[in-house]
């Protein structure tokens, strides 16, 4: 479990990164002395870094010998048996790839696999998107969502006149570090209201309304991580109008398309509203969750531009960001995705498997809610069934989380987020017992 002290140290580092990047001319790297302090290494002064607040939960979980331990930290889908899932359709696509003797392992172009890029843009924007038809979209294959955000962030730091990005408070723990190290200055806008456990739409509109014109705004396309709170369609429309009238630049993080509602089109609605108005925007896509390709690191960055000519010049500059970073992206993961997306039968099979994952998560929400009600656990737990996507933002505080880890071997992030995808009918009672004990014994 991550200690509060470690958490505090991480926050200090994050703050330092933001401040460092605000300094003119800084390259965002924390400077360190290379003189030794009497040790036998030139690295003797290197300070031990804390574990990552999300991935570090798994490190702590792996060290726990308890047979009842439960990992609800990282957002990774598990079956009812608590096992990682490789989708059937992915296995089928891999068989097709292996059996195709014409396939080679040559380098991909800097921007990645052409078919994958085209199909990814269609998946998020819709096959009939006017922006695609007009060649106003450039899409480059990147290393999952994180890599797409980082490449987009570095492009913006180099070529865009505004260096400030507004991210929601709270947001996925990695966002701050990705954009700060890309060279942007990171600020937050109000998003979550802890009292209603819902969206603070007023605060959001006020904060974005007072952001300097041109500022970049990070939006979660659906299934907001960590809160599970999404704007309604009407609220998205309010946000869109404000962003366009203030000439802010939207940057969507789409990590859960199909996971929130079970519908690929439904979960792309927010993005399509913004592209539908003819304006420009950035979209980072990940196939980690919706195709279960976590470790394959498959993602795409699409930039919707004002004209085809601008899009092609933007793409030429993206290549200059990518080439010195990792040269060109890997071939296996995007080949799986392209094989599935271009075959009608495989695509349909994928949508069914995706819907089954989304439905299982929704069932877990109901079971946990019912289990807490059955125990008479103090508090209103209806947010568990109202929130959407992979996570529930429980409202449990860090002390309660630590208690649950120590006494019940339940692992989760210290902000009280639990991955619903890590739960099963078998483990719901154990979690409900732990939550009940935490809220009744730890203030
Ligand atoms: C999460 O939030 O748990 C996932 O997006 C995994 C990660 O990389 O943090």
Short mmCIF file of C-alpha atoms and ligand atoms in Angstrom, two decimals:
data_model
loop_
_atom_site.label_atom_id
_atom_site.label_comp_id
_atom_site.label_asym_id
_atom_site.label_seq_id
_atom_site.Cartn_x
_atom_site.Cartn_y
_atom_site.Cartn_z
CA UNK A 1 0.00 0.00 0.00
CA UNK A 2 1.25 3.48 -0.75
CA UNK A 3 1.91 5.43 2.41
CA UNK A 4 0.58 8.94 2.88
CA UNK A 5 4.19 10.10 3.08
CA UNK A 6 4.93 8.57 -0.32
CA UNK A 7 1.82 10.20 -1.72
CA UNK A 8 2.91 13.56 -0.33
CA UNK A 9 6.38 13.12 -1.86
CA UNK A 10 4.81 12.40 -5.23
CA UNK A 11 2.66 15.49 -5.01
CA UNK A 12 5.73 17.54 -4.22
CA UNK A 13 7.46 16.10 -7.28
CA UNK A 14 4.42 16.82 -9.47
CA UNK A 15 4.30 20.39 -8.20
CA UNK A 16 8.00 20.73 -8.86
CA UNK A 17 7.56 19.46 -12.41
CA UNK A 18 4.80 21.98 -13.10
CA UNK A 19 6.78 24.86 -11.66
CA UNK A 20 9.93 23.78 -13.51
CA UNK A 21 8.08 23.76 -16.79
CA UNK A 22 6.65 27.19 -16.20
CA UNK A 23 10.19 28.55 -16.05
CA UNK A 24 11.17 30.00 -19.40
CA UNK A 25 13.77 27.94 -21.23
CA UNK A 26 13.46 24.94 -18.94
CA UNK A 27 13.52 21.53 -20.53
CA UNK A 28 11.37 20.07 -17.76
CA UNK A 29 14.09 17.79 -16.38
CA UNK A 30 14.86 17.83 -12.69
CA UNK A 31 18.53 18.67 -12.44
CA UNK A 32 20.71 16.51 -10.25
CA UNK A 33 24.25 16.72 -9.09
CA UNK A 34 26.63 14.17 -10.53
CA UNK A 35 29.11 14.50 -7.70
CA UNK A 36 29.26 11.51 -5.45
CA UNK A 37 28.62 11.87 -1.72
CA UNK A 38 31.37 9.51 -0.70
CA UNK A 39 29.62 6.39 -2.08
CA UNK A 40 31.22 4.17 -4.69
CA UNK A 41 28.93 5.28 -7.50
CA UNK A 42 28.46 8.49 -9.46
CA UNK A 43 24.76 7.87 -8.73
CA UNK A 44 25.24 7.72 -4.97
CA UNK A 45 23.10 10.85 -4.60
CA UNK A 46 20.10 9.41 -6.41
CA UNK A 47 17.08 9.52 -4.13
CA UNK A 48 14.67 6.58 -4.13
CA UNK A 49 11.47 7.58 -5.95
CA UNK A 50 8.06 6.62 -4.62
CA UNK A 51 6.05 3.97 -6.46
CA UNK A 52 3.49 5.20 -8.99
CA UNK A 53 0.20 5.97 -7.17
CA UNK A 54 -1.74 3.60 -9.46
CA UNK A 55 0.71 0.97 -10.74
CA UNK A 56 2.40 0.92 -7.32
CA UNK A 57 -0.81 -0.51 -5.85
CA UNK A 58 -0.19 -3.69 -7.86
CA UNK A 59 3.41 -3.82 -6.60
CA UNK A 60 2.12 -3.74 -3.00
CA UNK A 61 -0.64 -6.27 -3.81
CA UNK A 62 1.86 -8.73 -5.31
CA UNK A 63 3.88 -8.68 -2.08
CA UNK A 64 0.87 -9.59 0.09
CA UNK A 65 0.71 -13.36 0.80
CA UNK A 66 -2.93 -13.26 2.01
CA UNK A 67 -5.27 -15.66 0.16
CA UNK A 68 -8.16 -13.17 0.39
CA UNK A 69 -6.27 -10.23 -1.12
CA UNK A 70 -8.09 -8.25 -3.78
CA UNK A 71 -6.59 -5.79 -6.28
CA UNK A 72 -9.02 -3.00 -7.14
CA UNK A 73 -6.23 -0.55 -7.96
CA UNK A 74 -5.26 -0.57 -11.60
CA UNK A 75 -8.04 -0.29 -14.18
CA UNK A 76 -7.70 -3.68 -15.81
CA UNK A 77 -10.62 -5.96 -16.65
CA UNK A 78 -10.96 -9.28 -14.83
CA UNK A 79 -13.40 -12.14 -15.43
CA UNK A 80 -15.86 -13.44 -12.83
CA UNK A 81 -13.03 -15.82 -11.87
CA UNK A 82 -10.75 -12.84 -11.26
CA UNK A 83 -8.54 -13.63 -14.27
CA UNK A 84 -7.24 -11.26 -16.98
CA UNK A 85 -9.20 -11.64 -20.23
CA UNK A 86 -7.88 -12.03 -23.75
CA UNK A 87 -10.85 -11.41 -26.04
CA UNK A 88 -11.78 -14.32 -28.35
CA UNK A 89 -11.81 -11.95 -31.27
CA UNK A 90 -8.24 -10.91 -30.46
CA UNK A 91 -7.11 -14.55 -30.43
CA UNK A 92 -8.82 -15.07 -33.81
CA UNK A 93 -7.13 -12.01 -35.29
CA UNK A 94 -3.77 -13.20 -33.96
CA UNK A 95 -4.27 -16.61 -35.59
CA UNK A 96 -5.00 -14.92 -38.91
CA UNK A 97 -1.87 -12.82 -38.57
CA UNK A 98 0.36 -15.77 -37.64
CA UNK A 99 -0.93 -17.86 -40.55
CA UNK A 100 -0.42 -15.11 -43.10
CA UNK A 101 3.06 -15.92 -44.45
CA UNK A 102 3.17 -12.69 -46.41
CA UNK A 103 3.47 -10.72 -43.19
CA UNK A 104 6.92 -9.45 -42.24
CA UNK A 105 8.42 -7.64 -39.28
CA UNK A 106 9.87 -4.67 -41.13
CA UNK A 107 9.84 -1.21 -39.53
CA UNK A 108 6.54 0.63 -39.75
CA UNK A 109 6.56 4.20 -41.06
CA UNK A 110 7.12 6.86 -38.36
CA UNK A 111 3.36 7.50 -38.20
CA UNK A 112 2.53 3.78 -37.89
CA UNK A 113 0.27 1.37 -39.74
CA UNK A 114 -1.81 3.23 -42.36
CA UNK A 115 -4.87 0.94 -42.13
CA UNK A 116 -4.88 1.16 -38.34
CA UNK A 117 -4.73 4.96 -38.43
CA UNK A 118 -7.56 5.27 -40.94
CA UNK A 119 -9.81 2.80 -39.08
CA UNK A 120 -9.07 4.38 -35.69
CA UNK A 121 -10.13 7.82 -36.94
CA UNK A 122 -13.32 6.29 -38.32
CA UNK A 123 -14.01 4.48 -35.06
CA UNK A 124 -13.91 7.62 -32.96
CA UNK A 125 -15.26 10.18 -35.46
CA UNK A 126 -17.73 7.96 -37.32
CA UNK A 127 -17.18 6.45 -40.77
CA UNK A 128 -19.19 9.26 -42.40
CA UNK A 129 -17.39 12.10 -40.62
CA UNK A 130 -17.11 15.18 -42.89
CA UNK A 131 -13.72 15.95 -41.29
CA UNK A 132 -12.36 12.58 -42.54
CA UNK A 133 -14.01 13.05 -45.94
CA UNK A 134 -12.32 16.46 -46.28
CA UNK A 135 -8.91 15.03 -45.28
CA UNK A 136 -8.77 17.43 -42.34
CA UNK A 137 -7.71 14.71 -39.89
CA UNK A 138 -4.20 13.46 -39.36
CA UNK A 139 -3.88 10.27 -37.32
CA UNK A 140 -0.63 8.79 -36.04
CA UNK A 141 -0.22 5.48 -34.24
CA UNK A 142 1.19 5.96 -30.74
CA UNK A 143 2.02 3.92 -27.64
CA UNK A 144 -1.48 3.58 -26.20
CA UNK A 145 -3.28 6.53 -24.58
CA UNK A 146 -0.26 7.76 -22.64
CA UNK A 147 1.96 7.89 -25.73
CA UNK A 148 -0.77 9.65 -27.73
CA UNK A 149 -1.19 12.30 -25.02
CA UNK A 150 2.56 12.78 -24.78
CA UNK A 151 3.10 13.16 -28.55
CA UNK A 152 0.15 15.57 -28.72
CA UNK A 153 1.50 17.51 -25.73
CA UNK A 154 4.98 17.84 -27.23
CA UNK A 155 3.57 18.97 -30.58
CA UNK A 156 1.52 21.64 -28.78
CA UNK A 157 4.49 22.81 -26.70
CA UNK A 158 6.47 23.27 -29.92
CA UNK A 159 3.89 24.66 -32.34
CA UNK A 160 0.99 26.21 -30.46
CA UNK A 161 0.98 29.76 -29.14
CA UNK A 162 -0.71 28.85 -25.83
CA UNK A 163 1.31 26.67 -23.47
CA UNK A 164 -1.30 26.22 -20.75
CA UNK A 165 -3.42 23.09 -20.50
CA UNK A 166 -6.39 22.88 -18.13
CA UNK A 167 -7.07 19.42 -16.75
CA UNK A 168 -10.06 18.41 -14.63
CA UNK A 169 -9.77 18.21 -10.85
CA UNK A 170 -9.45 15.35 -10.12
CA UNK A 171 -8.11 13.52 -13.15
CA UNK A 172 -6.10 10.42 -14.04
CA UNK A 173 -2.90 10.63 -12.01
CA UNK A 174 -0.61 10.50 -15.03
CA UNK A 175 -2.09 13.51 -16.88
CA UNK A 176 -0.19 16.13 -14.87
CA UNK A 177 3.15 14.44 -15.37
CA UNK A 178 2.61 13.72 -19.08
CA UNK A 179 1.79 17.31 -19.96
CA UNK A 180 4.29 18.92 -17.60
CA UNK A 181 7.12 16.83 -19.06
CA UNK A 182 5.86 17.57 -22.59
CA UNK A 183 6.59 21.22 -21.81
CA UNK A 184 3.12 22.57 -21.06
CA UNK A 185 2.05 24.48 -18.00
CA UNK A 186 -0.66 22.51 -16.20
CA UNK A 187 -3.62 24.12 -14.45
CA UNK A 188 -6.84 22.57 -13.21
CA UNK A 189 -10.53 23.32 -13.64
CA UNK A 190 -13.24 22.29 -11.19
CA UNK A 191 -14.95 19.07 -12.21
CA UNK A 192 -16.16 16.94 -9.31
CA UNK A 193 -18.40 17.99 -6.45
CA UNK A 194 -17.65 15.82 -3.39
CA UNK A 195 -20.94 16.83 -1.77
CA UNK A 196 -23.22 15.64 -4.59
CA UNK A 197 -20.63 13.13 -5.83
CA UNK A 198 -21.55 14.43 -9.26
CA UNK A 199 -20.39 17.01 -11.79
CA UNK A 200 -19.67 20.56 -10.66
CA UNK A 201 -20.93 22.03 -13.93
CA UNK A 202 -21.09 25.57 -12.52
CA UNK A 203 -17.47 25.47 -11.32
CA UNK A 204 -16.36 23.88 -14.59
CA UNK A 205 -18.01 26.59 -16.71
CA UNK A 206 -16.66 29.36 -14.47
CA UNK A 207 -13.09 28.04 -14.57
CA UNK A 208 -13.03 27.45 -18.32
CA UNK A 209 -14.82 30.77 -18.81
CA UNK A 210 -11.97 32.58 -17.12
CA UNK A 211 -9.16 30.61 -18.84
CA UNK A 212 -7.05 32.74 -21.24
CA UNK A 213 -8.22 32.53 -24.85
CA UNK A 214 -6.54 29.70 -26.72
CA UNK A 215 -5.84 27.59 -23.63
CA UNK A 216 -5.85 23.84 -24.16
CA UNK A 217 -8.58 21.92 -22.30
CA UNK A 218 -8.21 18.23 -21.48
CA UNK A 219 -11.58 16.44 -21.57
CA UNK A 220 -12.31 12.78 -20.81
CA UNK A 221 -14.40 11.62 -23.78
CA UNK A 222 -16.41 9.26 -21.53
CA UNK A 223 -16.13 7.27 -18.29
CA UNK A 224 -14.17 9.96 -16.44
CA UNK A 225 -11.22 8.51 -14.53
CA UNK A 226 -11.22 8.47 -11.48
CA UNK A 227 -14.73 9.80 -10.72
CA UNK A 228 -16.98 7.85 -13.11
CA UNK A 229 -18.92 11.13 -13.52
CA UNK A 230 -19.65 12.27 -17.09
CA UNK A 231 -21.50 15.38 -18.29
CA UNK A 232 -24.96 14.79 -19.77
CA UNK A 233 -25.46 15.50 -23.48
CA UNK A 234 -26.94 18.90 -22.56
CA UNK A 235 -23.96 19.69 -20.34
CA UNK A 236 -21.55 18.64 -23.09
CA UNK A 237 -23.34 21.08 -25.37
CA UNK A 238 -22.86 23.87 -22.79
CA UNK A 239 -19.17 22.99 -22.50
CA UNK A 240 -18.78 22.87 -26.28
CA UNK A 241 -20.37 26.30 -26.77
CA UNK A 242 -18.16 27.82 -24.09
CA UNK A 243 -14.99 26.23 -25.47
CA UNK A 244 -15.72 27.40 -29.00
CA UNK A 245 -16.79 30.93 -27.98
CA UNK A 246 -13.60 31.36 -25.89
CA UNK A 247 -11.48 29.82 -28.66
CA UNK A 248 -10.11 27.19 -26.29
CA UNK A 249 -8.54 24.07 -27.83
CA UNK A 250 -10.16 20.76 -26.79
CA UNK A 251 -7.91 17.73 -26.24
CA UNK A 252 -9.94 14.55 -25.69
CA UNK A 253 -8.60 11.55 -23.84
CA UNK A 254 -10.64 8.61 -25.11
CA UNK A 255 -9.52 5.57 -23.14
CA UNK A 256 -12.88 3.85 -22.65
CA UNK A 257 -14.83 3.98 -25.93
CA UNK A 258 -17.45 1.22 -25.64
CA UNK A 259 -16.68 0.57 -21.97
CA UNK A 260 -18.99 3.19 -20.50
CA UNK A 261 -22.32 2.41 -22.17
CA UNK A 262 -21.40 -0.74 -24.08
CA UNK A 263 -21.92 1.25 -27.31
CA UNK A 264 -18.96 2.44 -29.37
CA UNK A 265 -21.01 5.20 -31.02
CA UNK A 266 -22.66 6.27 -27.77
CA UNK A 267 -19.31 6.71 -26.02
CA UNK A 268 -17.94 8.76 -28.93
CA UNK A 269 -20.77 11.25 -28.81
CA UNK A 270 -18.91 13.99 -26.93
CA UNK A 271 -16.03 13.95 -29.42
CA UNK A 272 -18.38 13.91 -32.39
CA UNK A 273 -20.24 16.96 -31.06
CA UNK A 274 -17.00 18.92 -31.10
CA UNK A 275 -15.90 17.68 -34.52
CA UNK A 276 -19.42 18.22 -35.89
CA UNK A 277 -19.17 21.97 -35.37
CA UNK A 278 -16.26 22.17 -37.82
CA UNK A 279 -13.73 23.27 -35.17
CA UNK A 280 -10.30 21.83 -34.43
CA UNK A 281 -9.45 19.34 -31.69
CA UNK A 282 -7.04 16.65 -30.50
CA UNK A 283 -8.06 13.08 -29.63
CA UNK A 284 -5.92 10.46 -27.89
CA UNK A 285 -7.32 6.93 -28.29
CA UNK A 286 -6.36 3.79 -26.41
CA UNK A 287 -7.22 0.17 -27.17
CA UNK A 288 -5.99 -1.04 -23.76
CA UNK A 289 -9.43 -1.44 -22.20
CA UNK A 290 -11.90 -1.81 -25.05
CA UNK A 291 -9.88 -4.53 -26.82
CA UNK A 292 -8.04 -5.73 -23.73
CA UNK A 293 -4.71 -4.93 -25.42
CA UNK A 294 -3.14 -3.40 -22.29
CA UNK A 295 0.41 -4.67 -22.72
CA UNK A 296 0.45 -4.28 -26.50
CA UNK A 297 0.42 -0.49 -26.08
CA UNK A 298 -1.87 0.35 -28.99
CA UNK A 299 -3.24 3.85 -29.42
CA UNK A 300 -3.66 6.72 -31.82
CA UNK A 301 -3.46 10.49 -31.82
CA UNK A 302 -5.84 12.25 -34.19
CA UNK A 303 -5.65 15.97 -34.82
CA UNK A 304 -8.68 17.45 -36.53
CA UNK A 305 -7.49 20.54 -38.41
CA UNK A 306 -9.15 23.42 -40.25
CA UNK A 307 -8.06 22.25 -43.71
CA UNK A 308 -6.41 19.33 -45.51
CA UNK A 309 -3.31 21.41 -46.15
CA UNK A 310 -2.86 22.23 -42.45
CA UNK A 311 -3.46 18.59 -41.52
CA UNK A 312 -0.69 17.40 -43.80
CA UNK A 313 1.76 20.01 -42.47
CA UNK A 314 0.83 19.07 -38.89
CA UNK A 315 1.53 15.43 -39.70
CA UNK A 316 4.95 16.31 -41.08
CA UNK A 317 5.79 17.94 -37.73
CA UNK A 318 4.38 15.04 -35.70
CA UNK A 319 6.97 12.87 -37.40
CA UNK A 320 9.69 15.13 -36.03
CA UNK A 321 8.27 14.64 -32.53
CA UNK A 322 8.07 10.86 -32.86
CA UNK A 323 11.32 9.98 -34.66
CA UNK A 324 13.72 11.06 -31.88
CA UNK A 325 11.36 9.70 -29.18
CA UNK A 326 10.92 6.07 -30.27
CA UNK A 327 11.61 6.15 -34.01
CA UNK A 328 8.50 4.29 -35.12
CA UNK A 329 5.79 2.32 -33.32
CA UNK A 330 5.40 -1.46 -32.85
CA UNK A 331 3.61 -3.56 -35.47
CA UNK A 332 1.80 -6.41 -33.70
CA UNK A 333 -0.88 -4.58 -31.67
CA UNK A 334 -2.14 -2.28 -34.43
CA UNK A 335 -2.24 -5.25 -36.83
CA UNK A 336 -4.64 -7.00 -34.43
CA UNK A 337 -6.82 -3.89 -34.23
CA UNK A 338 -6.83 -3.31 -38.00
CA UNK A 339 -7.70 -6.98 -38.65
CA UNK A 340 -10.71 -6.70 -36.36
CA UNK A 341 -11.90 -3.28 -37.48
CA UNK A 342 -11.85 -4.06 -41.19
CA UNK A 343 -13.68 -7.40 -41.04
CA UNK A 344 -17.43 -7.06 -40.53
CA UNK A 345 -17.77 -10.41 -38.69
CA UNK A 346 -14.83 -9.82 -36.38
CA UNK A 347 -16.01 -6.28 -35.72
CA UNK A 348 -19.48 -7.52 -34.74
CA UNK A 349 -17.98 -10.17 -32.51
CA UNK A 350 -15.85 -7.50 -30.83
CA UNK A 351 -18.88 -5.31 -30.10
CA UNK A 352 -20.56 -8.27 -28.37
CA UNK A 353 -17.54 -9.04 -26.21
CA UNK A 354 -17.17 -5.36 -25.38
CA UNK A 355 -20.81 -5.09 -24.37
CA UNK A 356 -20.42 -8.18 -22.17
CA UNK A 357 -17.50 -6.52 -20.32
CA UNK A 358 -19.43 -3.26 -19.87
CA UNK A 359 -22.50 -5.17 -18.65
CA UNK A 360 -20.49 -7.20 -16.14
CA UNK A 361 -19.14 -3.97 -14.67
CA UNK A 362 -22.66 -2.53 -14.39
CA UNK A 363 -23.78 -5.75 -12.64
CA UNK A 364 -20.90 -5.37 -10.15
CA UNK A 365 -22.12 -1.85 -9.38
CA UNK A 366 -25.59 -3.16 -8.55
CA UNK A 367 -24.26 -6.02 -6.45
CA UNK A 368 -21.98 -3.77 -4.41
CA UNK A 369 -24.74 -1.23 -3.88
CA UNK A 370 -27.17 -3.95 -2.75
CA UNK A 371 -24.57 -5.51 -0.45
CA UNK A 372 -23.94 -2.18 1.32
CA UNK A 373 -27.66 -1.56 1.67
CA UNK A 374 -28.15 -5.06 3.08
CA UNK A 375 -25.49 -4.32 5.71
CA UNK A 376 -27.08 -0.99 6.59
CA UNK A 377 -23.76 0.74 5.88
CA UNK A 378 -24.13 4.42 6.86
CA UNK A 379 -24.20 6.85 3.93
CA UNK A 380 -25.85 7.24 0.56
CA UNK A 381 -24.17 4.81 -1.82
CA UNK A 382 -26.33 5.53 -4.85
CA UNK A 383 -23.31 7.07 -6.62
CA UNK A 384 -22.02 3.52 -7.08
CA UNK A 385 -24.83 2.83 -9.54
CA UNK A 386 -24.95 6.35 -10.97
CA UNK A 387 -21.26 6.58 -11.88
CA UNK A 388 -20.17 5.06 -15.16
CA UNK A 389 -17.23 3.18 -16.64
CA UNK A 390 -14.46 1.25 -15.00
CA UNK A 391 -14.22 3.10 -11.70
CA UNK A 392 -16.25 4.05 -8.65
CA UNK A 393 -15.06 7.07 -6.74
CA UNK A 394 -16.26 5.76 -3.41
CA UNK A 395 -15.77 8.84 -1.22
CA UNK A 396 -13.66 6.77 1.20
CA UNK A 397 -10.74 8.77 2.60
CA UNK A 398 -7.07 7.75 2.70
CA UNK A 399 -7.29 6.55 6.33
CA UNK A 400 -10.24 4.33 5.46
CA UNK A 401 -8.41 3.01 2.40
CA UNK A 402 -5.35 2.20 4.53
CA UNK A 403 -7.59 0.45 7.05
CA UNK A 404 -9.17 -1.70 4.32
CA UNK A 405 -5.76 -2.67 3.00
CA UNK A 406 -4.37 -3.51 6.43
CA UNK A 407 -7.39 -5.36 7.82
CA UNK A 408 -9.01 -6.78 4.67
CA UNK A 409 -6.14 -6.96 2.14
CA UNK A 410 -8.10 -4.84 -0.31
CA UNK A 411 -5.87 -2.75 -2.56
CA UNK A 412 -7.07 0.47 -4.16
CA UNK A 413 -5.72 3.95 -4.87
CA UNK A 414 -5.46 6.26 -1.86
CA UNK A 415 -8.10 8.66 -3.28
CA UNK A 416 -10.79 6.02 -2.69
CA UNK A 417 -11.10 4.92 -6.32
CA UNK A 418 -11.95 1.27 -6.94
CA UNK A 419 -11.76 -0.56 -10.24
CA UNK A 420 -15.19 -2.19 -10.61
CA UNK A 421 -13.68 -4.40 -13.32
CA UNK A 422 -11.56 -6.13 -10.66
CA UNK A 423 -14.64 -7.24 -8.68
CA UNK A 424 -16.66 -10.44 -9.03
CA UNK A 425 -19.81 -11.83 -7.44
CA UNK A 426 -17.54 -13.88 -5.21
CA UNK A 427 -15.56 -10.88 -3.91
CA UNK A 428 -18.39 -8.33 -3.52
CA UNK A 429 -19.29 -9.50 0.03
CA UNK A 430 -15.66 -9.18 1.16
CA UNK A 431 -15.46 -5.63 -0.23
CA UNK A 432 -18.82 -4.69 1.28
CA UNK A 433 -17.68 -5.99 4.70
CA UNK A 434 -14.49 -3.95 4.41
CA UNK A 435 -16.30 -0.74 3.41
CA UNK A 436 -18.82 -1.24 6.20
CA UNK A 437 -16.06 -1.69 8.78
CA UNK A 438 -14.10 1.28 7.40
CA UNK A 439 -16.97 3.76 7.54
CA UNK A 440 -18.19 2.58 10.94
CA UNK A 441 -14.80 2.46 12.65
CA UNK A 442 -12.51 4.97 10.87
CA UNK A 443 -13.60 8.61 10.85
C1 LIG B 1 -5.79 3.31 -14.46
O1 LIG B 1 -6.15 4.47 -14.29
O2 LIG B 1 -5.80 2.46 -13.55
C2 LIG B 1 -5.35 2.84 -15.82
O3 LIG B 1 -5.57 3.84 -16.76
C3 LIG B 1 -3.99 2.27 -15.84
C4 LIG B 1 -2.90 3.29 -15.71
O4 LIG B 1 -1.98 3.25 -16.53
O5 LIG B 1 -2.93 4.11 -14.80
#
